[in-house]
PDB file of C-alpha atoms in Angstrom:
ATOM      1  CA  MET Z   1     -12.853  22.317  -5.309  1.00 98.00           C
ATOM      2  CA  ARG Z   2      -9.160  23.129  -5.483  1.00 98.00           C
ATOM      3  CA  LEU Z   3      -7.167  24.796  -2.726  1.00 98.00           C
ATOM      4  CA  ALA Z   4      -3.738  26.367  -2.628  1.00 98.00           C
ATOM      5  CA  THR Z   5      -1.508  27.997   0.040  1.00 98.00           C
ATOM      6  CA  LEU Z   6       0.260  31.211  -0.686  1.00 98.00           C
ATOM      7  CA  ASN Z   7       3.559  32.188   1.040  1.00 98.00           C
ATOM      8  CA  ASN Z   8       2.952  35.156   3.406  1.00 97.00           C
ATOM      9  CA  GLY Z   9       6.004  34.842   5.642  1.00 96.00           C
ATOM     10  CA  THR Z  10       4.415  32.452   8.147  1.00 97.00           C
ATOM     11  CA  PRO Z  11       5.165  28.711   8.378  1.00 97.00           C
ATOM     12  CA  ASP Z  12       1.682  27.600   7.298  1.00 98.00           C
ATOM     13  CA  GLY Z  13       0.929  30.351   4.697  1.00 98.00           C
ATOM     14  CA  ARG Z  14      -2.412  31.739   3.610  1.00 98.00           C
ATOM     15  CA  LEU Z  15      -5.107  29.369   2.322  1.00 98.00           C
ATOM     16  CA  VAL Z  16      -7.002  30.398  -0.863  1.00 98.00           C
ATOM     17  CA  ILE Z  17      -9.659  28.751  -3.056  1.00 98.00           C
ATOM     18  CA  VAL Z  18      -8.524  28.364  -6.635  1.00 98.00           C
ATOM     19  CA  ALA Z  19     -10.758  29.404  -9.533  1.00 98.00           C
ATOM     20  CA  PRO Z  20     -11.661  26.888 -12.252  1.00 95.00           C
ATOM     21  CA  ASP Z  21      -9.154  28.546 -14.555  1.00 95.00           C
ATOM     22  CA  GLY Z  22      -6.300  27.801 -12.117  1.00 96.00           C
ATOM     23  CA  GLY Z  23      -5.046  31.274 -12.330  1.00 97.00           C
ATOM     24  CA  HIS Z  24      -7.143  33.194  -9.955  1.00 98.00           C
ATOM     25  CA  SER Z  25      -8.059  32.787  -6.232  1.00 98.00           C
ATOM     26  CA  ALA Z  26      -9.998  34.069  -3.310  1.00 98.00           C
ATOM     27  CA  ASN Z  27      -8.979  34.094   0.321  1.00 98.00           C
ATOM     28  CA  ALA Z  28     -10.447  31.257   2.443  1.00 98.00           C
ATOM     29  CA  SER Z  29     -12.540  31.923   5.568  1.00 96.00           C
ATOM     30  CA  VAL Z  30      -9.839  30.303   7.654  1.00 98.00           C
ATOM     31  CA  GLN Z  31      -6.099  31.232   7.548  1.00 98.00           C
ATOM     32  CA  THR Z  32      -4.522  27.803   6.851  1.00 98.00           C
ATOM     33  CA  LEU Z  33      -5.268  24.484   5.395  1.00 98.00           C
ATOM     34  CA  GLN Z  34      -4.478  22.827   8.626  1.00 98.00           C
ATOM     35  CA  GLN Z  35      -7.268  24.913  10.236  1.00 98.00           C
ATOM     36  CA  ALA Z  36      -9.651  23.930   7.416  1.00 98.00           C
ATOM     37  CA  ILE Z  37      -9.014  20.234   7.701  1.00 98.00           C
ATOM     38  CA  GLU Z  38      -9.505  20.320  11.472  1.00 98.00           C
ATOM     39  CA  GLN Z  39     -12.958  22.004  10.997  1.00 98.00           C
ATOM     40  CA  TRP Z  40     -13.746  20.449   7.576  1.00 98.00           C
ATOM     41  CA  ASP Z  41     -17.506  19.763   7.997  1.00 97.00           C
ATOM     42  CA  MET Z  42     -18.068  23.363   8.847  1.00 97.00           C
ATOM     43  CA  VAL Z  43     -15.541  25.061   6.650  1.00 98.00           C
ATOM     44  CA  ALA Z  44     -15.706  23.049   3.387  1.00 98.00           C
ATOM     45  CA  PRO Z  45     -19.220  24.263   2.398  1.00 97.00           C
ATOM     46  CA  GLN Z  46     -18.097  27.893   2.821  1.00 96.00           C
ATOM     47  CA  LEU Z  47     -15.056  27.284   0.634  1.00 98.00           C
ATOM     48  CA  ALA Z  48     -17.040  25.407  -1.970  1.00 97.00           C
ATOM     49  CA  ALA Z  49     -19.619  28.270  -2.184  1.00 97.00           C
ATOM     50  CA  THR Z  50     -16.946  30.763  -3.318  1.00 97.00           C
ATOM     51  CA  ALA Z  51     -17.990  32.309  -6.688  1.00 96.00           C
ATOM     52  CA  VAL Z  52     -15.790  35.257  -7.111  1.00 97.00           C
ATOM     53  CA  PHE Z  53     -11.996  34.969  -7.523  1.00 98.00           C
ATOM     54  CA  PRO Z  54     -10.565  38.496  -7.527  1.00 98.00           C
ATOM     55  CA  ASP Z  55      -6.803  37.760  -7.211  1.00 98.00           C
ATOM     56  CA  MET Z  56      -4.318  36.548  -9.715  1.00 98.00           C
ATOM     57  CA  ILE Z  57      -2.208  33.693  -8.576  1.00 98.00           C
ATOM     58  CA  ASP Z  58       1.607  34.281  -8.855  1.00 98.00           C
ATOM     59  CA  PRO Z  59       3.095  30.809  -9.312  1.00 97.00           C
ATOM     60  CA  ALA Z  60       6.293  31.867  -7.511  1.00 97.00           C
ATOM     61  CA  ALA Z  61       4.245  32.756  -4.400  1.00 98.00           C
ATOM     62  CA  VAL Z  62       2.536  29.332  -4.085  1.00 98.00           C
ATOM     63  CA  ALA Z  63       3.665  27.135  -1.274  1.00 98.00           C
ATOM     64  CA  ALA Z  64       2.859  23.440  -0.853  1.00 98.00           C
ATOM     65  CA  PRO Z  65      -0.892  23.073  -0.090  1.00 98.00           C
ATOM     66  CA  LEU Z  66       0.095  21.874   3.344  1.00 98.00           C
ATOM     67  CA  PRO Z  67       3.600  23.379   4.057  1.00 98.00           C
ATOM     68  CA  ARG Z  68       4.070  21.200   7.091  1.00 98.00           C
ATOM     69  CA  ALA Z  69       2.054  18.348   8.465  1.00 98.00           C
ATOM     70  CA  TRP Z  70       1.611  16.528  11.741  1.00 96.00           C
ATOM     71  CA  GLN Z  71       2.332  13.251  10.029  1.00 97.00           C
ATOM     72  CA  TRP Z  72       3.391  11.859   6.692  1.00 98.00           C
ATOM     73  CA  LEU Z  73       3.021   8.198   6.076  1.00 98.00           C
ATOM     74  CA  ASP Z  74       4.084   6.768   2.646  1.00 97.00           C
ATOM     75  CA  GLY Z  75       2.895   3.410   1.235  1.00 96.00           C
ATOM     76  CA  SER Z  76       4.246   1.224  -1.482  1.00 93.00           C
ATOM     77  CA  ALA Z  77       1.051   0.308  -3.178  1.00 94.00           C
ATOM     78  CA  PHE Z  78       2.151  -0.339  -6.737  1.00 93.00           C
ATOM     79  CA  PRO Z  79       3.294  -4.023  -7.093  1.00 88.00           C
ATOM     80  CA  ALA Z  80       5.203  -3.392 -10.366  1.00 75.00           C
ATOM     81  CA  HIS Z  81       7.538  -1.030  -8.609  1.00 76.00           C
ATOM     82  CA  GLY Z  82       7.959  -2.818  -5.343  1.00 72.00           C
ATOM     83  CA  ASP Z  83       8.619  -6.215  -6.976  1.00 74.00           C
ATOM     84  CA  LEU Z  84      11.212  -4.882  -9.289  1.00 78.00           C
ATOM     85  CA  MET Z  85      13.066  -2.821  -6.551  1.00 72.00           C
ATOM     86  CA  ASP Z  86      13.099  -5.894  -4.256  1.00 69.00           C
ATOM     87  CA  ALA Z  87      14.666  -8.059  -6.985  1.00 67.00           C
ATOM     88  CA  VAL Z  88      17.355  -5.412  -7.765  1.00 66.00           C
ATOM     89  CA  LEU Z  89      18.205  -4.741  -4.172  1.00 63.00           C
ATOM     90  CA  GLY Z  90      18.213  -8.439  -3.196  1.00 64.00           C
ATOM     91  CA  ILE Z  91      15.554  -7.959  -0.550  1.00 61.00           C
ATOM     92  CA  THR Z  92      13.174 -10.733   0.279  1.00 63.00           C
ATOM     93  CA  LYS Z  93      10.127  -9.558   2.202  1.00 60.00           C
ATOM     94  CA  PRO Z  94       7.855 -11.907   4.003  1.00 66.00           C
ATOM     95  CA  LYS Z  95       4.519 -12.577   2.300  1.00 68.00           C
ATOM     96  CA  THR Z  96       1.884 -10.330   3.637  1.00 73.00           C
ATOM     97  CA  ASP Z  97      -1.729  -9.222   2.751  1.00 82.00           C
ATOM     98  CA  VAL Z  98      -1.354  -5.830   4.328  1.00 87.00           C
ATOM     99  CA  PRO Z  99       0.100  -2.612   2.821  1.00 91.00           C
ATOM    100  CA  LEU Z 100       3.787  -1.622   3.173  1.00 90.00           C
ATOM    101  CA  MET Z 101       4.172   1.760   4.833  1.00 94.00           C
ATOM    102  CA  TYR Z 102       6.836   3.935   6.523  1.00 93.00           C
ATOM    103  CA  GLN Z 103       6.722   7.180   8.539  1.00 94.00           C
ATOM    104  CA  GLY Z 104       8.745   9.983   6.859  1.00 94.00           C
ATOM    105  CA  MET Z 105       9.706  13.588   7.421  1.00 94.00           C
ATOM    106  CA  SER Z 106       6.672  15.791   7.632  1.00 96.00           C
ATOM    107  CA  ASP Z 107       7.869  19.129   9.126  1.00 97.00           C
ATOM    108  CA  THR Z 108       8.341  20.610   5.603  1.00 97.00           C
ATOM    109  CA  PHE Z 109       6.816  20.005   2.213  1.00 98.00           C
ATOM    110  CA  LEU Z 110       8.713  21.916  -0.571  1.00 98.00           C
ATOM    111  CA  SER Z 111       6.724  24.377  -2.632  1.00 98.00           C
ATOM    112  CA  PRO Z 112       6.088  23.305  -6.283  1.00 98.00           C
ATOM    113  CA  LEU Z 113       8.892  25.365  -7.771  1.00 98.00           C
ATOM    114  CA  ALA Z 114      11.364  25.157  -4.945  1.00 98.00           C
ATOM    115  CA  ASP Z 115      14.873  23.911  -5.475  1.00 98.00           C
ATOM    116  CA  ALA Z 116      15.697  20.544  -3.876  1.00 98.00           C
ATOM    117  CA  ARG Z 117      18.883  20.841  -1.801  1.00 98.00           C
ATOM    118  CA  PHE Z 118      21.212  17.841  -1.354  1.00 98.00           C
ATOM    119  CA  PRO Z 119      24.824  17.554   0.055  1.00 97.00           C
ATOM    120  CA  SER Z 120      26.274  15.407  -2.582  1.00 98.00           C
ATOM    121  CA  GLU Z 121      25.585  13.838  -6.056  1.00 98.00           C
ATOM    122  CA  GLU Z 122      27.157  10.605  -4.701  1.00 97.00           C
ATOM    123  CA  LEU Z 123      24.002   9.936  -2.636  1.00 97.00           C
ATOM    124  CA  GLY Z 124      22.018   8.713  -5.660  1.00 97.00           C
ATOM    125  CA  ILE Z 125      19.601  11.585  -5.972  1.00 98.00           C
ATOM    126  CA  ASP Z 126      16.215  10.446  -7.305  1.00 98.00           C
ATOM    127  CA  PHE Z 127      12.706  11.761  -7.790  1.00 98.00           C
ATOM    128  CA  GLU Z 128       9.502   9.699  -7.021  1.00 98.00           C
ATOM    129  CA  GLY Z 129       6.245  10.748  -8.488  1.00 98.00           C
ATOM    130  CA  GLU Z 130       3.262   9.699  -6.498  1.00 98.00           C
ATOM    131  CA  PHE Z 131      -0.222  10.644  -5.242  1.00 98.00           C
ATOM    132  CA  GLY Z 132      -1.312  11.367  -1.657  1.00 98.00           C
ATOM    133  CA  VAL Z 133      -4.334  12.101   0.358  1.00 98.00           C
ATOM    134  CA  ILE Z 134      -4.985  14.361   3.378  1.00 98.00           C
ATOM    135  CA  VAL Z 135      -7.468  13.095   5.953  1.00 98.00           C
ATOM    136  CA  ASP Z 136      -9.461  14.683   8.795  1.00 98.00           C
ATOM    137  CA  ALA Z 137      -9.329  13.029  12.267  1.00 98.00           C
ATOM    138  CA  VAL Z 138      -9.440   9.261  11.796  1.00 98.00           C
ATOM    139  CA  PRO Z 139     -10.207   7.154  14.917  1.00 98.00           C
ATOM    140  CA  MET Z 140      -8.140   4.183  15.715  1.00 98.00           C
ATOM    141  CA  GLY Z 141      -9.667   0.917  14.186  1.00 98.00           C
ATOM    142  CA  THR Z 142     -11.513   2.735  11.391  1.00 98.00           C
ATOM    143  CA  SER Z 143     -12.492   0.227   8.633  1.00 98.00           C
ATOM    144  CA  ALA Z 144     -11.405   0.722   4.981  1.00 98.00           C
ATOM    145  CA  ALA Z 145     -15.043   1.379   4.057  1.00 98.00           C
ATOM    146  CA  ASP Z 146     -15.344   4.088   6.613  1.00 98.00           C
ATOM    147  CA  ALA Z 147     -11.896   5.377   5.835  1.00 98.00           C
ATOM    148  CA  MET Z 148     -13.127   6.606   2.432  1.00 98.00           C
ATOM    149  CA  GLY Z 149     -15.199   9.302   4.106  1.00 98.00           C
ATOM    150  CA  HIS Z 150     -12.144  10.682   5.986  1.00 98.00           C
ATOM    151  CA  ILE Z 151     -10.266  11.397   2.737  1.00 98.00           C
ATOM    152  CA  LYS Z 152     -10.895  15.044   2.219  1.00 98.00           C
ATOM    153  CA  LEU Z 153      -8.158  16.133  -0.242  1.00 98.00           C
ATOM    154  CA  ILE Z 154      -5.931  14.567  -2.814  1.00 99.00           C
ATOM    155  CA  VAL Z 155      -2.450  15.858  -3.615  1.00 99.00           C
ATOM    156  CA  GLN Z 156       0.537  15.069  -6.024  1.00 98.00           C
ATOM    157  CA  ILE Z 157       3.893  14.551  -4.464  1.00 98.00           C
ATOM    158  CA  ASN Z 158       7.589  14.196  -5.367  1.00 98.00           C
ATOM    159  CA  ASP Z 159       9.003  11.947  -2.696  1.00 98.00           C
ATOM    160  CA  TRP Z 160      12.717  12.626  -3.077  1.00 98.00           C
ATOM    161  CA  SER Z 161      14.997   9.718  -2.372  1.00 96.00           C
ATOM    162  CA  LEU Z 162      18.735   9.226  -1.873  1.00 96.00           C
ATOM    163  CA  ARG Z 163      19.316   5.688  -3.351  1.00 94.00           C
ATOM    164  CA  THR Z 164      22.865   5.142  -2.137  1.00 93.00           C
ATOM    165  CA  LEU Z 165      21.530   5.251   1.427  1.00 90.00           C
ATOM    166  CA  ALA Z 166      18.186   3.419   0.802  1.00 87.00           C
ATOM    167  CA  GLY Z 167      19.382  -0.014   0.352  1.00 81.00           C
ATOM    168  CA  PRO Z 168      21.610  -0.190   3.507  1.00 86.00           C
ATOM    169  CA  GLU Z 169      18.910   1.472   5.673  1.00 81.00           C
ATOM    170  CA  MET Z 170      16.284  -0.974   4.443  1.00 80.00           C
ATOM    171  CA  LYS Z 171      18.493  -3.948   5.114  1.00 78.00           C
ATOM    172  CA  THR Z 172      18.946  -2.951   8.753  1.00 81.00           C
ATOM    173  CA  GLY Z 173      15.312  -3.761   9.254  1.00 77.00           C
ATOM    174  CA  PHE Z 174      14.938  -0.424  10.993  1.00 82.00           C
ATOM    175  CA  GLY Z 175      13.758   1.704   8.105  1.00 79.00           C
ATOM    176  CA  TRP Z 176      14.613   4.867   6.328  1.00 85.00           C
ATOM    177  CA  VAL Z 177      15.822   8.156   7.830  1.00 89.00           C
ATOM    178  CA  GLN Z 178      18.748   9.603   5.789  1.00 89.00           C
ATOM    179  CA  ALA Z 179      17.499   8.159   2.542  1.00 90.00           C
ATOM    180  CA  LYS Z 180      14.234  10.050   2.696  1.00 94.00           C
ATOM    181  CA  PRO Z 181      14.651  13.881   2.799  1.00 96.00           C
ATOM    182  CA  VAL Z 182      11.961  16.531   2.377  1.00 97.00           C
ATOM    183  CA  CYS Z 183       9.182  15.934  -0.238  1.00 98.00           C
ATOM    184  CA  GLY Z 184       7.797  18.338  -2.785  1.00 98.00           C
ATOM    185  CA  MET Z 185       4.090  18.967  -3.350  1.00 98.00           C
ATOM    186  CA  ALA Z 186       2.186  20.185  -6.421  1.00 98.00           C
ATOM    187  CA  PRO Z 187       0.364  23.499  -6.049  1.00 98.00           C
ATOM    188  CA  PHE Z 188      -3.267  22.442  -5.777  1.00 98.00           C
ATOM    189  CA  ALA Z 189      -4.985  20.116  -3.303  1.00 98.00           C
ATOM    190  CA  VAL Z 190      -8.280  18.864  -4.662  1.00 98.00           C
ATOM    191  CA  THR Z 191     -11.414  17.435  -3.240  1.00 98.00           C
ATOM    192  CA  PRO Z 192     -12.181  13.836  -4.559  1.00 98.00           C
ATOM    193  CA  ASP Z 193     -15.272  15.148  -6.481  1.00 97.00           C
ATOM    194  CA  GLU Z 194     -12.931  17.397  -8.459  1.00 97.00           C
ATOM    195  CA  LEU Z 195     -11.471  14.379 -10.205  1.00 98.00           C
ATOM    196  CA  GLY Z 196     -14.924  13.057 -11.307  1.00 97.00           C
ATOM    197  CA  ASP Z 197     -14.691   9.482 -12.729  1.00 97.00           C
ATOM    198  CA  ASN Z 198     -10.885   9.591 -12.406  1.00 98.00           C
ATOM    199  CA  TRP Z 199     -11.339   9.091  -8.621  1.00 98.00           C
ATOM    200  CA  ARG Z 200     -12.397   5.278  -8.428  1.00 98.00           C
ATOM    201  CA  ASP Z 201     -12.183   2.840  -5.584  1.00 97.00           C
ATOM    202  CA  GLY Z 202      -9.818   5.082  -3.659  1.00 98.00           C
ATOM    203  CA  ARG Z 203      -7.478   5.450  -6.660  1.00 98.00           C
ATOM    204  CA  VAL Z 204      -6.407   8.468  -8.755  1.00 98.00           C
ATOM    205  CA  CYS Z 205      -6.876   7.125 -12.242  1.00 98.00           C
ATOM    206  CA  LEU Z 206      -4.758   9.822 -14.049  1.00 98.00           C
ATOM    207  CA  ASP Z 207      -1.456   9.593 -16.017  1.00 98.00           C
ATOM    208  CA  LEU Z 208       1.376  11.117 -14.127  1.00 98.00           C
ATOM    209  CA  LEU Z 209       3.613  12.754 -16.785  1.00 98.00           C
ATOM    210  CA  VAL Z 210       7.287  13.023 -15.640  1.00 98.00           C
ATOM    211  CA  ASP Z 211       9.815  14.855 -17.615  1.00 98.00           C
ATOM    212  CA  TRP Z 212      13.514  14.816 -16.646  1.00 98.00           C
ATOM    213  CA  ASN Z 213      15.529  17.737 -18.052  1.00 98.00           C
ATOM    214  CA  GLY Z 214      12.832  18.340 -20.642  1.00 98.00           C
ATOM    215  CA  GLN Z 215      12.555  14.704 -21.909  1.00 98.00           C
ATOM    216  CA  ARG Z 216       9.486  12.481 -21.107  1.00 98.00           C
ATOM    217  CA  PHE Z 217      10.610   9.903 -18.648  1.00 98.00           C
ATOM    218  CA  GLY Z 218       7.292   8.300 -17.664  1.00 98.00           C
ATOM    219  CA  ALA Z 219       3.492   8.320 -18.049  1.00 98.00           C
ATOM    220  CA  ALA Z 220       2.243   5.806 -15.487  1.00 98.00           C
ATOM    221  CA  ASN Z 221      -1.301   5.711 -14.486  1.00 98.00           C
ATOM    222  CA  GLY Z 222      -2.375   5.738 -10.803  1.00 98.00           C
ATOM    223  CA  ALA Z 223      -5.144   3.166 -11.100  1.00 98.00           C
ATOM    224  CA  PRO Z 224      -3.282  -0.127 -10.622  1.00 97.00           C
ATOM    225  CA  MET Z 225      -2.642   0.154  -6.799  1.00 97.00           C
ATOM    226  CA  ALA Z 226      -2.796  -3.078  -4.972  1.00 96.00           C
ATOM    227  CA  PHE Z 227      -4.485  -1.181  -2.163  1.00 97.00           C
ATOM    228  CA  GLY Z 228      -6.731   1.874  -2.560  1.00 98.00           C
ATOM    229  CA  PHE Z 229      -6.141   4.964  -0.424  1.00 98.00           C
ATOM    230  CA  HIS Z 230      -9.088   4.031   1.843  1.00 98.00           C
ATOM    231  CA  GLU Z 231      -7.144   0.836   2.592  1.00 98.00           C
ATOM    232  CA  LEU Z 232      -3.919   2.678   3.243  1.00 98.00           C
ATOM    233  CA  VAL Z 233      -5.785   4.968   5.647  1.00 98.00           C
ATOM    234  CA  ALA Z 234      -7.261   1.997   7.554  1.00 98.00           C
ATOM    235  CA  HIS Z 235      -3.910   0.266   7.753  1.00 98.00           C
ATOM    236  CA  ALA Z 236      -2.335   3.461   9.190  1.00 98.00           C
ATOM    237  CA  ALA Z 237      -5.171   3.736  11.756  1.00 98.00           C
ATOM    238  CA  ARG Z 238      -5.083   0.124  12.937  1.00 97.00           C
ATOM    239  CA  THR Z 239      -3.302   1.040  16.150  1.00 97.00           C
ATOM    240  CA  ARG Z 240      -3.367   4.778  16.326  1.00 97.00           C
ATOM    241  CA  ASP Z 241      -5.689   7.722  15.932  1.00 98.00           C
ATOM    242  CA  LEU Z 242      -4.722   9.764  12.825  1.00 98.00           C
ATOM    243  CA  VAL Z 243      -4.613  13.498  13.529  1.00 98.00           C
ATOM    244  CA  ALA Z 244      -6.436  15.810  11.099  1.00 98.00           C
ATOM    245  CA  GLY Z 245      -3.953  16.806   8.429  1.00 98.00           C
ATOM    246  CA  THR Z 246      -2.142  13.488   8.216  1.00 98.00           C
ATOM    247  CA  VAL Z 247      -0.798  12.932   4.686  1.00 98.00           C
ATOM    248  CA  ILE Z 248      -0.712   9.370   3.244  1.00 98.00           C
ATOM    249  CA  GLY Z 249       1.124   8.602   0.070  1.00 98.00           C
ATOM    250  CA  SER Z 250       0.735   5.902  -2.563  1.00 98.00           C
ATOM    251  CA  GLY Z 251       4.337   5.126  -3.218  1.00 97.00           C
ATOM    252  CA  THR Z 252       5.952   5.491  -6.641  1.00 97.00           C
ATOM    253  CA  VAL Z 253       3.285   5.374  -9.415  1.00 98.00           C
ATOM    254  CA  SER Z 254       4.133   2.349 -11.507  1.00 96.00           C
ATOM    255  CA  ASN Z 255       2.517   0.149 -14.158  1.00 96.00           C
ATOM    256  CA  ALA Z 256       3.415  -3.357 -15.223  1.00 93.00           C
ATOM    257  CA  ASN Z 257       4.174  -2.208 -18.776  1.00 94.00           C
ATOM    258  CA  PHE Z 258       6.898   0.168 -17.516  1.00 91.00           C
ATOM    259  CA  ARG Z 259       9.192  -0.738 -20.404  1.00 93.00           C
ATOM    260  CA  GLU Z 260       6.584   0.830 -22.746  1.00 96.00           C
ATOM    261  CA  ILE Z 261       5.267   3.864 -20.876  1.00 96.00           C
ATOM    262  CA  GLY Z 262       8.238   4.706 -18.658  1.00 97.00           C
ATOM    263  CA  SER Z 263       8.757   5.235 -14.992  1.00 97.00           C
ATOM    264  CA  SER Z 264       8.109   7.722 -12.155  1.00 98.00           C
ATOM    265  CA  CYS Z 265      11.667   7.340 -10.690  1.00 97.00           C
ATOM    266  CA  VAL Z 266      15.207   6.714 -11.912  1.00 97.00           C
ATOM    267  CA  ALA Z 267      15.654   3.674  -9.707  1.00 94.00           C
ATOM    268  CA  GLU Z 268      12.875   1.847 -11.589  1.00 94.00           C
ATOM    269  CA  ARG Z 269      14.611   2.627 -14.956  1.00 95.00           C
ATOM    270  CA  ARG Z 270      17.941   1.368 -13.594  1.00 95.00           C
ATOM    271  CA  GLY Z 271      16.109  -1.730 -12.246  1.00 92.00           C
ATOM    272  CA  ILE Z 272      14.756  -2.506 -15.668  1.00 91.00           C
ATOM    273  CA  GLU Z 273      18.259  -2.109 -17.172  1.00 93.00           C
ATOM    274  CA  VAL Z 274      19.737  -4.488 -14.586  1.00 91.00           C
ATOM    275  CA  VAL Z 275      17.060  -7.151 -15.492  1.00 88.00           C
ATOM    276  CA  ASP Z 276      17.412  -6.550 -19.263  1.00 90.00           C
ATOM    277  CA  LEU Z 277      21.066  -5.666 -19.636  1.00 93.00           C
ATOM    278  CA  GLY Z 278      22.738  -7.056 -16.571  1.00 92.00           C
ATOM    279  CA  GLU Z 279      23.705  -3.596 -15.193  1.00 93.00           C
ATOM    280  CA  PRO Z 280      22.234  -0.085 -14.806  1.00 94.00           C
ATOM    281  CA  LYS Z 281      22.992   2.429 -17.582  1.00 96.00           C
ATOM    282  CA  THR Z 282      21.077   5.459 -16.418  1.00 97.00           C
ATOM    283  CA  ALA Z 283      22.767   7.720 -13.901  1.00 98.00           C
ATOM    284  CA  PHE Z 284      20.991   9.301 -11.008  1.00 98.00           C
ATOM    285  CA  MET Z 285      20.391  13.035 -10.934  1.00 98.00           C
ATOM    286  CA  ALA Z 286      23.109  15.676 -11.003  1.00 98.00           C
ATOM    287  CA  PHE Z 287      23.094  19.211  -9.685  1.00 98.00           C
ATOM    288  CA  GLY Z 288      21.305  21.434 -12.175  1.00 98.00           C
ATOM    289  CA  ASP Z 289      18.883  18.630 -13.326  1.00 98.00           C
ATOM    290  CA  ASP Z 290      15.251  19.394 -13.065  1.00 98.00           C
ATOM    291  CA  VAL Z 291      12.129  17.199 -12.916  1.00 98.00           C
ATOM    292  CA  ARG Z 292       8.622  18.230 -13.983  1.00 98.00           C
ATOM    293  CA  MET Z 293       5.528  16.282 -12.895  1.00 98.00           C
ATOM    294  CA  GLU Z 294       2.013  16.828 -14.016  1.00 98.00           C
ATOM    295  CA  ALA Z 295      -0.902  14.513 -13.627  1.00 98.00           C
ATOM    296  CA  VAL Z 296      -3.440  14.762 -16.547  1.00 98.00           C
ATOM    297  CA  ASP Z 297      -6.735  13.437 -17.446  1.00 96.00           C
ATOM    298  CA  GLY Z 298      -7.871  12.339 -20.994  1.00 92.00           C
ATOM    299  CA  ALA Z 299      -8.474  15.956 -21.975  1.00 94.00           C
ATOM    300  CA  GLY Z 300      -5.063  17.154 -20.850  1.00 94.00           C
ATOM    301  CA  HIS Z 301      -6.445  18.908 -17.800  1.00 96.00           C
ATOM    302  CA  ALA Z 302      -4.058  18.939 -14.845  1.00 98.00           C
ATOM    303  CA  PRO Z 303      -6.078  19.241 -11.603  1.00 98.00           C
ATOM    304  CA  PHE Z 304      -3.050  19.416  -9.333  1.00 98.00           C
ATOM    305  CA  GLY Z 305      -1.092  21.833 -11.383  1.00 98.00           C
ATOM    306  CA  VAL Z 306       2.621  21.484 -12.113  1.00 98.00           C
ATOM    307  CA  LEU Z 307       5.390  20.373  -9.756  1.00 98.00           C
ATOM    308  CA  HIS Z 308       8.719  21.525 -11.214  1.00 98.00           C
ATOM    309  CA  GLN Z 309      11.869  21.265  -9.131  1.00 98.00           C
ATOM    310  CA  ARG Z 310      15.612  21.631  -9.682  1.00 98.00           C
ATOM    311  CA  VAL Z 311      18.420  19.783  -7.869  1.00 98.00           C
ATOM    312  CA  VAL Z 312      20.988  21.930  -6.280  1.00 98.00           C
ATOM    313  CA  ARG Z 313      23.879  21.570  -3.897  1.00 98.00           C
ATOM    314  CA  ALA Z 314      23.012  22.284  -0.244  1.00 96.00           C
TER     315      ALA Z 314
END
């Protein structure tokens, strides 16, 4: 099952069920995705039973599936990316066997075609392609095995970053605020079964195709996470209950062979250049640049739809 939210002039929009063709929809039995996730066991069977999709979807009217969330927690679950970034930034983290995670801005998720507004190009504007999950209510202390059952929907995210600010904020030991502005979200949230065999061990095993200004920049696969999403959920819930509608991210999708398949963010490309050439050659994004992200399976099917955003001056 695929779900979308249409702009209707309200902060949370109107929830619809998406037809298999991705171009038609039907109104859901509840108004918003937040309401659906809070009553998932009752509402989900009703949504899944939808067989008639009378309305055409206008891509320009599509909001983020969850336009605002109670909580957004982003991990860093791809070792290839984390190790490279630490080396470039000169950061030495203590050895740990638990996931890395920070709490970010959740009061807005940009719609899939929305411009991304920033005050200055000097801030090191960067995209970050990743996957995320939306959970129902998760009790404190939930195990990783039990956390799998709390993952109700999967989403695709552009976690925008301002790299000039990221290093100094990280080195304070207090974490990100200014370096992590609002994220974008692809049009469709999907249930795990919608991915079939491409949802394995709490991982989205799809290629994330990233195009920057119309040129292929990366095609990393979501499989090689050091921690699956169920483990990220359990980590987040260790000392707190997770409210229904909490969004948890994977961090930048990255593979160890990034020199061959490319990257899901500019910083990683620059990091490779530092290691190989001694200095970065690729500039960060400029006003007017655009980035397109689309996760695809072996047949070229894109279950989350297309996330395509342009950088503009605030």
